[in-house]
CSV table of C-alpha atoms and ligand atoms in Angstrom, one decimal:
chain,number,residue,atom,x,y,z
A,1,MET,CA,14.6,12.6,-7.6
A,2,GLN,CA,14.1,16.0,-9.4
A,3,LEU,CA,12.2,15.2,-12.7
A,4,SER,CA,9.6,17.9,-12.4
A,5,ARG,CA,10.3,19.2,-15.9
A,6,LEU,CA,9.3,15.8,-17.3
A,7,ASN,CA,5.7,16.8,-16.7
A,8,ARG,CA,3.8,15.9,-19.9
A,9,VAL,CA,1.0,13.4,-20.5
A,10,ARG,CA,2.4,12.4,-23.9
A,11,ALA,CA,-0.7,10.4,-25.2
A,12,ILE,CA,-3.9,8.8,-24.1
A,13,ASP,CA,-5.2,5.9,-26.3
A,14,THR,CA,-8.7,5.3,-25.1
A,15,GLU,CA,-9.3,2.3,-27.4
A,16,ASN,CA,-6.1,0.7,-26.1
A,17,ALA,CA,-7.0,1.9,-22.6
A,18,THR,CA,-3.5,3.3,-22.0
A,19,MET,CA,-1.8,6.6,-21.2
A,20,THR,CA,1.8,7.5,-21.9
A,21,VAL,CA,3.1,9.8,-19.2
A,22,GLU,CA,6.4,11.4,-18.2
A,23,ALA,CA,8.0,10.5,-14.9
A,24,GLY,CA,7.6,13.9,-13.2
A,25,VAL,CA,3.8,14.1,-13.5
A,26,PRO,CA,2.2,14.2,-10.1
A,27,LEU,CA,0.0,11.1,-9.4
A,28,ALA,CA,-3.1,13.3,-8.8
A,29,SER,CA,-2.6,14.7,-12.3
A,30,VAL,CA,-2.3,11.2,-13.9
A,31,GLN,CA,-5.6,10.3,-12.2
A,32,HIS,CA,-7.1,13.6,-13.4
A,33,ALA,CA,-6.0,13.1,-17.0
A,34,ALA,CA,-7.5,9.6,-17.0
A,35,ALA,CA,-10.8,10.9,-15.6
A,36,GLU,CA,-10.9,13.6,-18.3
A,37,ALA,CA,-10.7,10.8,-20.9
A,38,GLY,CA,-13.6,9.0,-19.2
A,39,LEU,CA,-11.3,6.3,-17.7
A,40,LEU,CA,-9.7,5.4,-14.4
A,41,PHE,CA,-6.0,5.2,-13.3
A,42,PRO,CA,-6.6,3.3,-10.0
A,43,LEU,CA,-3.4,3.9,-8.1
A,44,SER,CA,-4.4,5.9,-5.1
A,45,LEU,CA,-2.5,6.9,-1.9
A,46,ALA,CA,-2.5,9.6,0.7
A,47,ALA,CA,0.6,11.2,-0.8
A,48,GLU,CA,-1.0,11.5,-4.3
A,49,GLY,CA,-1.0,15.3,-4.3
A,50,SER,CA,2.8,15.5,-3.8
A,51,CYS,CA,4.3,12.3,-5.2
A,52,ALA,CA,5.2,11.8,-8.9
A,53,ILE,CA,4.4,8.8,-11.0
A,54,GLY,CA,8.1,8.1,-11.5
A,55,GLY,CA,8.5,7.8,-7.8
A,56,ASN,CA,5.4,5.6,-7.5
A,57,LEU,CA,6.7,3.2,-10.2
A,58,SER,CA,10.3,3.1,-8.9
A,59,THR,CA,9.0,2.3,-5.4
A,60,ASN,CA,6.2,-0.1,-6.7
A,61,ALA,CA,3.7,1.9,-4.6
A,62,GLY,CA,0.6,0.0,-3.2
A,63,GLY,CA,-2.2,2.1,-1.8
A,64,THR,CA,-5.9,1.5,-1.3
A,65,ALA,CA,-7.0,-0.4,-4.4
A,66,VAL,CA,-4.3,-3.2,-4.7
A,67,LEU,CA,-6.9,-5.9,-3.8
A,68,ARG,CA,-8.5,-5.2,-7.2
A,69,TYR,CA,-5.9,-3.6,-9.5
A,70,GLY,CA,-2.6,-4.8,-8.0
A,71,ASN,CA,0.5,-2.8,-7.1
A,72,ALA,CA,2.0,-0.1,-9.3
A,73,ARG,CA,4.1,-2.7,-11.2
A,74,GLU,CA,0.9,-4.3,-12.3
A,75,LEU,CA,-0.4,-1.1,-13.8
A,76,VAL,CA,2.5,-0.6,-16.3
A,77,LEU,CA,2.8,-1.9,-19.9
A,78,GLY,CA,6.0,-0.1,-20.9
A,79,LEU,CA,8.8,2.1,-19.7
A,80,GLU,CA,11.4,4.5,-21.0
A,81,ILE,CA,14.6,4.3,-19.0
A,82,VAL,CA,17.9,6.2,-18.9
A,83,LEU,CA,20.6,3.6,-18.2
A,84,ALA,CA,23.6,4.3,-16.0
A,85,ASP,CA,25.8,4.6,-19.1
A,86,GLY,CA,23.5,7.4,-20.5
A,87,ARG,CA,21.8,5.3,-23.2
A,88,VAL,CA,18.0,5.5,-23.4
A,89,TRP,CA,16.0,2.3,-23.6
A,90,ASN,CA,12.6,3.1,-25.3
A,91,GLY,CA,10.4,0.3,-24.0
A,92,LEU,CA,7.2,2.4,-24.3
A,93,ARG,CA,5.1,-0.5,-25.7
A,94,GLY,CA,1.4,-0.5,-24.9
A,95,LEU,CA,1.0,-4.3,-25.3
A,96,ARG,CA,-0.9,-6.6,-22.9
A,97,LYS,CA,0.7,-9.5,-24.5
A,98,ASP,CA,4.4,-9.6,-25.4
A,99,ASN,CA,6.3,-12.8,-24.7
A,100,THR,CA,9.5,-11.8,-26.5
A,101,GLY,CA,12.0,-12.8,-23.8
A,102,TYR,CA,12.7,-11.3,-20.4
A,103,ASP,CA,10.3,-8.7,-19.1
A,104,LEU,CA,13.0,-6.1,-18.5
A,105,LYS,CA,10.6,-3.4,-17.3
A,106,GLN,CA,9.9,-5.3,-14.2
A,107,LEU,CA,13.6,-4.9,-13.2
A,108,PHE,CA,13.2,-1.2,-13.0
A,109,LEU,CA,9.8,-1.2,-11.3
A,110,GLY,CA,10.3,-1.3,-7.5
A,111,SER,CA,14.1,-1.0,-7.8
A,112,GLU,CA,14.1,2.5,-6.2
A,113,GLY,CA,16.2,4.1,-8.9
A,114,THR,CA,19.2,1.7,-8.4
A,115,LEU,CA,19.2,0.2,-11.9
A,116,GLY,CA,18.0,3.0,-14.1
A,117,ILE,CA,16.0,6.2,-14.2
A,118,ILE,CA,12.4,6.0,-15.3
A,119,THR,CA,11.6,8.9,-17.6
A,120,ALA,CA,8.3,7.8,-19.0
A,121,ALA,CA,5.7,5.0,-18.8
A,122,VAL,CA,2.8,3.5,-20.5
A,123,LEU,CA,0.1,3.0,-17.9
A,124,LYS,CA,-3.0,0.8,-18.0
A,125,LEU,CA,-6.4,2.5,-17.7
A,126,PHE,CA,-9.6,1.0,-16.6
A,127,PRO,CA,-13.4,1.7,-16.9
A,128,ARG,CA,-14.5,4.3,-14.4
A,129,PRO,CA,-16.7,3.0,-11.6
A,130,GLN,CA,-20.3,4.2,-12.0
A,131,THR,CA,-21.7,2.6,-8.9
A,132,SER,CA,-19.9,2.4,-5.5
A,133,SER,CA,-20.6,1.2,-2.0
A,134,THR,CA,-18.5,2.1,1.1
A,135,ALA,CA,-19.2,0.5,4.4
A,136,TRP,CA,-17.7,0.7,8.0
A,137,VAL,CA,-18.0,-2.6,9.8
A,138,ALA,CA,-17.4,-3.4,13.4
A,139,VAL,CA,-15.8,-6.8,14.1
A,140,GLU,CA,-14.9,-8.6,17.3
A,141,ASP,CA,-11.4,-9.6,16.3
A,142,VAL,CA,-9.0,-10.1,13.3
A,143,SER,CA,-10.0,-13.7,12.7
A,144,ALA,CA,-13.6,-12.5,12.2
A,145,ALA,CA,-12.3,-9.8,9.9
A,146,VAL,CA,-10.4,-12.4,7.7
A,147,ARG,CA,-13.5,-14.6,7.5
A,148,LEU,CA,-15.5,-11.6,6.5
A,149,LEU,CA,-13.0,-10.9,3.8
A,150,GLY,CA,-13.8,-14.3,2.3
A,151,VAL,CA,-17.5,-13.7,2.4
A,152,ALA,CA,-17.1,-10.3,0.8
A,153,ARG,CA,-14.9,-11.7,-2.0
A,154,GLN,CA,-17.4,-14.5,-2.7
A,155,ALA,CA,-20.3,-12.1,-2.8
A,156,LEU,CA,-18.7,-9.3,-4.7
A,157,GLY,CA,-15.9,-10.9,-6.7
A,158,ASP,CA,-13.4,-8.5,-8.2
A,159,ARG,CA,-15.7,-5.5,-7.5
A,160,LEU,CA,-14.2,-5.5,-4.0
A,161,THR,CA,-11.7,-2.8,-4.4
A,162,GLY,CA,-10.5,-2.0,-0.8
A,163,PHE,CA,-10.6,-3.9,2.5
A,164,GLU,CA,-8.9,-1.9,5.3
A,165,LEU,CA,-8.5,-2.9,8.9
A,166,ILE,CA,-8.5,-0.2,11.6
A,167,SER,CA,-8.1,-0.7,15.3
A,168,ALA,CA,-10.4,1.1,17.7
A,169,ASP,CA,-7.3,2.7,19.2
A,170,CYS,CA,-6.5,4.2,15.8
A,171,VAL,CA,-10.0,5.8,15.7
A,172,THR,CA,-9.6,7.2,19.1
A,173,LEU,CA,-6.1,8.6,18.4
A,174,THR,CA,-7.2,10.1,15.0
A,175,ARG,CA,-10.3,11.7,16.4
A,176,ALA,CA,-8.2,13.2,19.3
A,177,HIS,CA,-6.2,15.1,16.8
A,178,PHE,CA,-8.9,15.6,14.2
A,179,PRO,CA,-12.1,15.9,16.2
A,180,ALA,CA,-14.3,16.7,13.2
A,181,LEU,CA,-13.8,13.2,11.8
A,182,PRO,CA,-16.6,10.7,12.4
A,183,ASP,CA,-16.8,7.7,14.8
A,184,PRO,CA,-19.5,5.8,13.0
A,185,ILE,CA,-20.0,2.8,15.3
A,186,PRO,CA,-18.3,3.4,18.6
A,187,GLY,CA,-17.6,0.7,21.2
A,188,TYR,CA,-16.0,-2.1,19.3
A,189,ASN,CA,-12.4,-3.4,19.1
A,190,TRP,CA,-11.8,-3.5,15.4
A,191,TYR,CA,-13.2,-1.9,12.3
A,192,LEU,CA,-13.2,-2.6,8.5
A,193,LEU,CA,-13.5,-0.1,5.8
A,194,LEU,CA,-14.9,-1.9,2.8
A,195,GLN,CA,-15.0,-0.3,-0.7
A,196,ALA,CA,-16.8,-1.9,-3.7
A,197,ASP,CA,-17.1,-0.5,-7.2
A,198,ASP,CA,-18.8,-1.5,-10.4
A,199,ALA,CA,-18.3,-0.1,-13.9
A,200,SER,CA,-22.0,-0.4,-14.6
A,201,ALA,CA,-24.4,2.5,-13.8
A,202,ASN,CA,-27.3,0.1,-13.1
A,203,SER,CA,-25.5,-2.2,-10.9
A,204,PRO,CA,-27.1,-4.2,-8.1
A,205,LEU,CA,-23.9,-3.7,-6.1
A,206,PRO,CA,-25.3,-1.6,-3.2
A,207,ALA,CA,-28.0,-4.2,-2.5
A,208,GLN,CA,-25.4,-7.0,-2.8
A,209,VAL,CA,-23.1,-5.3,-0.3
A,210,GLU,CA,-26.0,-4.8,2.0
A,211,ALA,CA,-27.0,-8.5,1.7
A,212,ALA,CA,-23.5,-9.7,2.3
A,213,LEU,CA,-23.1,-7.6,5.4
A,214,ALA,CA,-26.6,-8.7,6.6
A,215,ASP,CA,-25.3,-12.4,6.3
A,216,CYS,CA,-22.2,-11.5,8.2
A,217,LEU,CA,-24.2,-9.9,11.0
A,218,SER,CA,-26.5,-12.8,11.3
A,219,GLU,CA,-23.6,-15.3,11.4
A,220,GLY,CA,-21.9,-13.2,14.0
A,221,LEU,CA,-18.9,-12.3,11.8
A,222,ALA,CA,-19.8,-8.6,12.0
A,223,ARG,CA,-21.0,-6.9,15.1
A,224,ASP,CA,-22.5,-3.8,13.5
A,225,ALA,CA,-22.2,-2.0,10.1
A,226,ALA,CA,-22.9,1.4,8.6
A,227,ILE,CA,-23.1,1.9,4.9
A,228,ALA,CA,-22.3,5.4,3.5
A,229,GLN,CA,-25.5,7.0,2.1
A,230,SER,CA,-23.7,9.6,0.0
A,231,ASP,CA,-20.4,10.3,-1.6
A,232,ALA,CA,-19.7,12.8,1.2
A,233,GLN,CA,-20.2,10.1,3.9
A,234,ALA,CA,-17.9,7.8,1.9
A,235,THR,CA,-15.3,10.5,1.7
A,236,GLU,CA,-15.6,11.1,5.5
A,237,LEU,CA,-14.9,7.4,6.2
A,238,TRP,CA,-11.9,7.4,3.9
A,239,ASN,CA,-10.7,10.6,5.6
A,240,LEU,CA,-10.8,8.9,8.9
A,241,ARG,CA,-8.6,6.1,7.5
A,242,GLU,CA,-6.2,8.4,5.7
A,243,HIS,CA,-5.6,10.7,8.7
A,244,ILE,CA,-4.3,7.9,11.0
A,245,PRO,CA,-0.6,8.4,9.9
A,246,GLU,CA,-0.7,12.2,10.5
A,247,ALA,CA,-2.5,11.7,13.9
A,248,GLN,CA,0.2,9.3,15.0
A,249,LYS,CA,2.9,11.8,13.9
A,250,ARG,CA,1.2,14.5,16.0
A,251,GLU,CA,0.9,12.2,19.0
A,252,GLY,CA,4.7,12.0,19.3
A,253,ALA,CA,7.5,9.4,19.0
A,254,ASN,CA,6.7,6.3,17.0
A,255,ILE,CA,8.2,3.1,15.7
A,256,LYS,CA,6.7,2.1,12.3
A,257,HIS,CA,6.6,-1.2,10.5
A,258,ASP,CA,5.1,-1.9,7.1
A,259,ILE,CA,4.7,-5.6,7.1
A,260,SER,CA,2.9,-8.3,5.1
A,261,VAL,CA,2.0,-11.9,6.0
A,262,PRO,CA,-0.3,-14.3,4.3
A,263,VAL,CA,-3.9,-13.1,5.2
A,264,SER,CA,-4.5,-16.5,6.8
A,265,ARG,CA,-1.6,-15.8,9.3
A,266,MET,CA,-2.7,-12.3,10.2
A,267,ALA,CA,-4.6,-13.0,13.4
A,268,GLU,CA,-1.7,-15.2,14.6
A,269,PHE,CA,0.8,-12.4,13.8
A,270,LEU,CA,-1.1,-9.8,15.7
A,271,SER,CA,-1.6,-11.9,18.9
A,272,ARG,CA,2.0,-13.2,19.0
A,273,ALA,CA,3.5,-9.8,18.2
A,274,LYS,CA,1.4,-8.1,21.0
A,275,GLU,CA,2.4,-10.7,23.5
A,276,ALA,CA,6.2,-10.3,22.8
A,277,LEU,CA,6.0,-6.5,22.6
A,278,ASP,CA,3.9,-6.1,25.8
A,279,ASP,CA,6.7,-8.0,27.5
A,280,ALA,CA,9.6,-6.0,25.9
A,281,ILE,CA,8.1,-2.5,26.2
A,282,PRO,CA,5.5,-2.5,29.0
A,283,GLY,CA,2.7,0.0,28.2
A,284,VAL,CA,3.5,0.3,24.5
A,285,ARG,CA,0.6,1.6,22.5
A,286,TYR,CA,-0.4,0.0,19.2
A,287,VAL,CA,-1.5,1.9,16.1
A,288,VAL,CA,-2.5,-0.9,13.8
A,289,PHE,CA,-4.2,-0.3,10.5
A,290,GLY,CA,-3.8,-1.1,6.8
A,291,HIS,CA,-4.7,-3.1,3.8
A,292,LEU,CA,-5.9,-6.4,5.3
A,293,GLY,CA,-7.2,-7.5,1.9
A,294,ASP,CA,-3.6,-7.5,0.7
A,295,GLY,CA,-2.1,-9.0,3.9
A,296,ASN,CA,-0.4,-5.7,4.5
A,297,LEU,CA,-0.5,-3.8,7.8
A,298,HIS,CA,1.1,-0.7,9.1
A,299,TYR,CA,2.0,-2.1,12.5
A,300,ASN,CA,3.1,1.0,14.3
A,301,LEU,CA,3.9,1.6,18.0
A,302,SER,CA,3.6,4.8,20.0
A,303,ALA,CA,5.3,5.5,23.3
A,304,PRO,CA,3.6,4.5,26.5
A,305,GLY,CA,1.9,7.4,28.2
A,306,GLY,CA,4.4,9.5,30.1
A,307,ALA,CA,7.5,7.8,28.5
A,308,SER,CA,10.1,10.2,27.0
A,309,SER,CA,10.7,10.0,23.3
A,310,PRO,CA,14.4,9.2,23.5
A,311,GLU,CA,13.7,6.4,26.0
A,312,PHE,CA,11.0,4.9,23.7
A,313,LEU,CA,13.0,5.3,20.5
A,314,ASP,CA,16.0,3.5,22.1
A,315,GLN,CA,13.8,0.4,21.9
A,316,THR,CA,13.5,0.6,18.1
A,317,SER,CA,16.0,-2.2,17.3
A,318,ARG,CA,14.5,-4.5,19.8
A,319,ALA,CA,10.9,-3.8,18.6
A,320,ASN,CA,12.0,-4.3,14.9
A,321,ARG,CA,13.7,-7.6,15.7
A,322,ILE,CA,10.5,-8.9,17.5
A,323,VAL,CA,8.3,-7.8,14.6
A,324,TYR,CA,10.5,-8.8,11.7
A,325,ASP,CA,11.6,-12.2,13.1
A,326,LEU,CA,7.9,-13.1,13.6
A,327,VAL,CA,7.0,-11.8,10.2
A,328,ALA,CA,9.8,-14.0,8.7
A,329,ALA,CA,8.7,-17.0,10.7
A,330,LEU,CA,5.2,-16.6,9.3
A,331,GLY,CA,6.4,-16.3,5.7
A,332,GLY,CA,5.9,-12.5,5.4
A,333,SER,CA,7.9,-9.5,4.3
A,334,PHE,CA,9.5,-6.7,6.4
A,335,SER,CA,8.6,-4.2,3.8
A,336,ALA,CA,5.3,-4.6,2.1
A,337,GLU,CA,4.9,-1.4,0.1
A,338,HIS,CA,7.4,1.2,1.4
A,339,GLY,CA,10.6,-0.3,-0.1
A,340,VAL,CA,14.1,-0.7,1.3
A,341,GLY,CA,15.9,2.6,0.8
A,342,GLN,CA,18.8,3.0,3.1
A,343,MET,CA,17.0,2.3,6.4
A,344,LYS,CA,16.2,-1.3,5.7
A,345,ARG,CA,19.4,-2.5,4.1
A,346,GLY,CA,20.4,-4.3,7.3
A,347,GLU,CA,17.1,-6.2,7.2
A,348,MET,CA,17.9,-7.3,3.6
A,349,GLU,CA,21.1,-8.9,4.9
A,350,ARG,CA,19.2,-10.6,7.7
A,351,TYR,CA,16.0,-11.8,6.0
A,352,LYS,CA,16.8,-12.2,2.3
A,353,ALA,CA,18.2,-15.6,1.2
A,354,PRO,CA,21.9,-15.2,0.2
A,355,ILE,CA,21.1,-16.4,-3.3
A,356,GLU,CA,18.5,-13.6,-3.7
A,357,LEU,CA,21.0,-11.0,-2.5
A,358,GLU,CA,23.7,-12.4,-4.8
A,359,LEU,CA,21.3,-12.2,-7.8
A,360,MET,CA,20.3,-8.7,-6.9
A,361,ARG,CA,24.0,-7.6,-6.6
A,362,ARG,CA,24.8,-9.2,-10.0
A,363,LEU,CA,22.0,-7.3,-11.7
A,364,LYS,CA,23.2,-4.1,-10.0
A,365,GLN,CA,26.8,-4.8,-11.2
A,366,THR,CA,25.6,-5.5,-14.7
A,367,LEU,CA,23.3,-2.4,-15.1
A,368,ASP,CA,25.3,0.0,-13.0
A,369,PRO,CA,28.9,-1.2,-12.8
A,370,GLN,CA,30.2,2.0,-11.3
A,371,GLY,CA,27.5,2.2,-8.7
A,372,ILE,CA,26.4,5.7,-9.6
A,373,LEU,CA,22.6,5.2,-9.4
A,374,ASN,CA,21.3,5.8,-5.8
A,375,PRO,CA,24.4,4.4,-4.1
A,376,GLY,CA,23.8,3.0,-0.7
A,377,LYS,CA,20.2,2.0,-1.4
A,378,VAL,CA,18.5,-1.4,-1.5
A,379,VAL,CA,21.6,-3.7,-2.1
B,401,FAD,C1,1.4,10.6,3.4
B,401,FAD,C2,2.0,9.4,2.6
B,401,FAD,C3,1.2,8.3,2.4
B,401,FAD,C4,1.7,7.2,1.7
B,401,FAD,N1,0.9,6.2,1.5
B,401,FAD,C5,1.4,5.1,0.8
B,401,FAD,C6,0.6,4.0,0.5
B,401,FAD,O1,-0.5,3.9,0.9
B,401,FAD,N2,1.1,3.0,-0.2
B,401,FAD,C7,2.4,3.0,-0.7
B,401,FAD,O2,2.9,2.1,-1.3
B,401,FAD,N3,3.2,4.1,-0.4
B,401,FAD,C8,2.8,5.1,0.3
B,401,FAD,N4,3.6,6.2,0.5
B,401,FAD,C9,4.9,6.1,0.0
B,401,FAD,C10,4.9,6.4,-1.5
B,401,FAD,O3,4.8,5.2,-2.2
B,401,FAD,C11,6.0,7.0,-2.0
B,401,FAD,O4,6.3,8.2,-1.2
B,401,FAD,C12,5.8,7.5,-3.4
B,401,FAD,O5,5.2,6.5,-4.2
B,401,FAD,C13,7.1,7.9,-3.9
B,401,FAD,O6,6.9,8.9,-4.9
B,401,FAD,P1,7.7,10.2,-4.7
B,401,FAD,O7,7.4,11.0,-6.0
B,401,FAD,O8,7.5,10.9,-3.4
B,401,FAD,O9,9.2,9.6,-4.8
B,401,FAD,P2,10.5,10.0,-4.1
B,401,FAD,O10,10.4,10.0,-2.7
B,401,FAD,O11,11.1,11.2,-4.8
B,401,FAD,O12,11.5,8.8,-4.6
B,401,FAD,C14,11.3,7.5,-4.0
B,401,FAD,C15,12.5,6.7,-4.5
B,401,FAD,O13,12.4,6.4,-5.9
B,401,FAD,C16,13.5,7.0,-6.6
B,401,FAD,N5,12.9,7.6,-7.8
B,401,FAD,C17,12.0,8.7,-7.8
B,401,FAD,N6,11.7,8.9,-9.1
B,401,FAD,C18,12.4,8.0,-9.9
B,401,FAD,C19,12.5,7.8,-11.3
B,401,FAD,N7,11.8,8.6,-12.1
B,401,FAD,N8,13.3,6.8,-11.7
B,401,FAD,C20,14.0,6.1,-10.9
B,401,FAD,N9,13.9,6.2,-9.5
B,401,FAD,C21,13.2,7.2,-9.1
B,401,FAD,C22,14.1,8.0,-5.7
B,401,FAD,O14,15.5,8.2,-5.9
B,401,FAD,C23,13.9,7.3,-4.3
B,401,FAD,O15,14.8,6.3,-4.1
B,401,FAD,C24,3.1,7.2,1.2
B,401,FAD,C25,3.9,8.4,1.4
B,401,FAD,C26,3.4,9.4,2.1
B,401,FAD,C27,4.2,10.6,2.3
């Protein structure tokens, strides 16, 4: 959506810890404006240099700090919307408490532009972290990773900002295309990238992260761990994580899934999906990474070595059915943070309860009776 002329930060209220911003402001500029005011806007994703806050809010973007701050929809206090009939709803309230009826803004957040056009928003701001700790941890399997998540949450509370799972195959693939990236602890099956932040400058956080990881090592939950000793090392670890999608793109044909399941079912999901896919597409390569702390994985497949791209991509529907049927059986979602758009409308028909689809269509009919807003998307 072309809203680049809506490019102003209208106001920053540091006492209320809010920012009022127009929809076309790039996410990186929103983060920058918050930092200039001594505060933090925590939404962060690889596309932050190119995407706009209006796009982030209309897709309810997730990113790397959902564990602590929530999805985009949880970072919004008010919206300004242009409705399908051309009227403007000014809901730019900066209130953390407002129980005056339906929370209408939530209808527009995550609705991918199908119910109204977001022109401005009041965003929540947070204290800037003054102390951070970033660790790269080797684990034997995903069950150990999930148990380690529990230990880290207990030890660090809501200072645990990010908890990413990365397979060893992802590291190999990414370093094949970006050889300058590090391989901090080679030789294990799975890795975790753990980020913890504290707003206090004199925080004991680094020592607490070290102690929690030492416990995990002695209990056998972790096999090895490396803690970044500088901001530059922390950035390198995150670079390794953030370059996985681009490396997979360079590698060739791929079939991508952005799924979520309850964290407690993640290990079961991975073993059952692999068993079924190994059977269906012999030699398929797995590129599995994502936000384990949120129960959200990018469960991507690459063509077996030597397979032609068209031959592999012909398997897309089959692979999708295996993955999404299993996700549904485990109480998960076929689209955790990437939305529905046009591509996943068929999955809506298959996996959403008829009553949910009916309610969505009635809302669409009420707010956009002529179907002029993003026709053919979502419902
Ligand atoms: C490299 C890369 C990494 C990414 N990583 C993540 C990630 O980690 N987590 C995550 O959740 N997502 C991720 N994404 C997807 C990302 O959430 C979306 O691309 C981004 O939030 C959308 O912003 P945009 O400005 O690009 O929107 P667009 O692509 O322009 O629009 C997205 C949709 O929203 C609608 N829309 C746009 N603006 C408005 C508006 N103002 N009002 C109403 N509707 C509107 C559009 O019509 C379209 O349907 C990634 C994307 C890329 C390319």
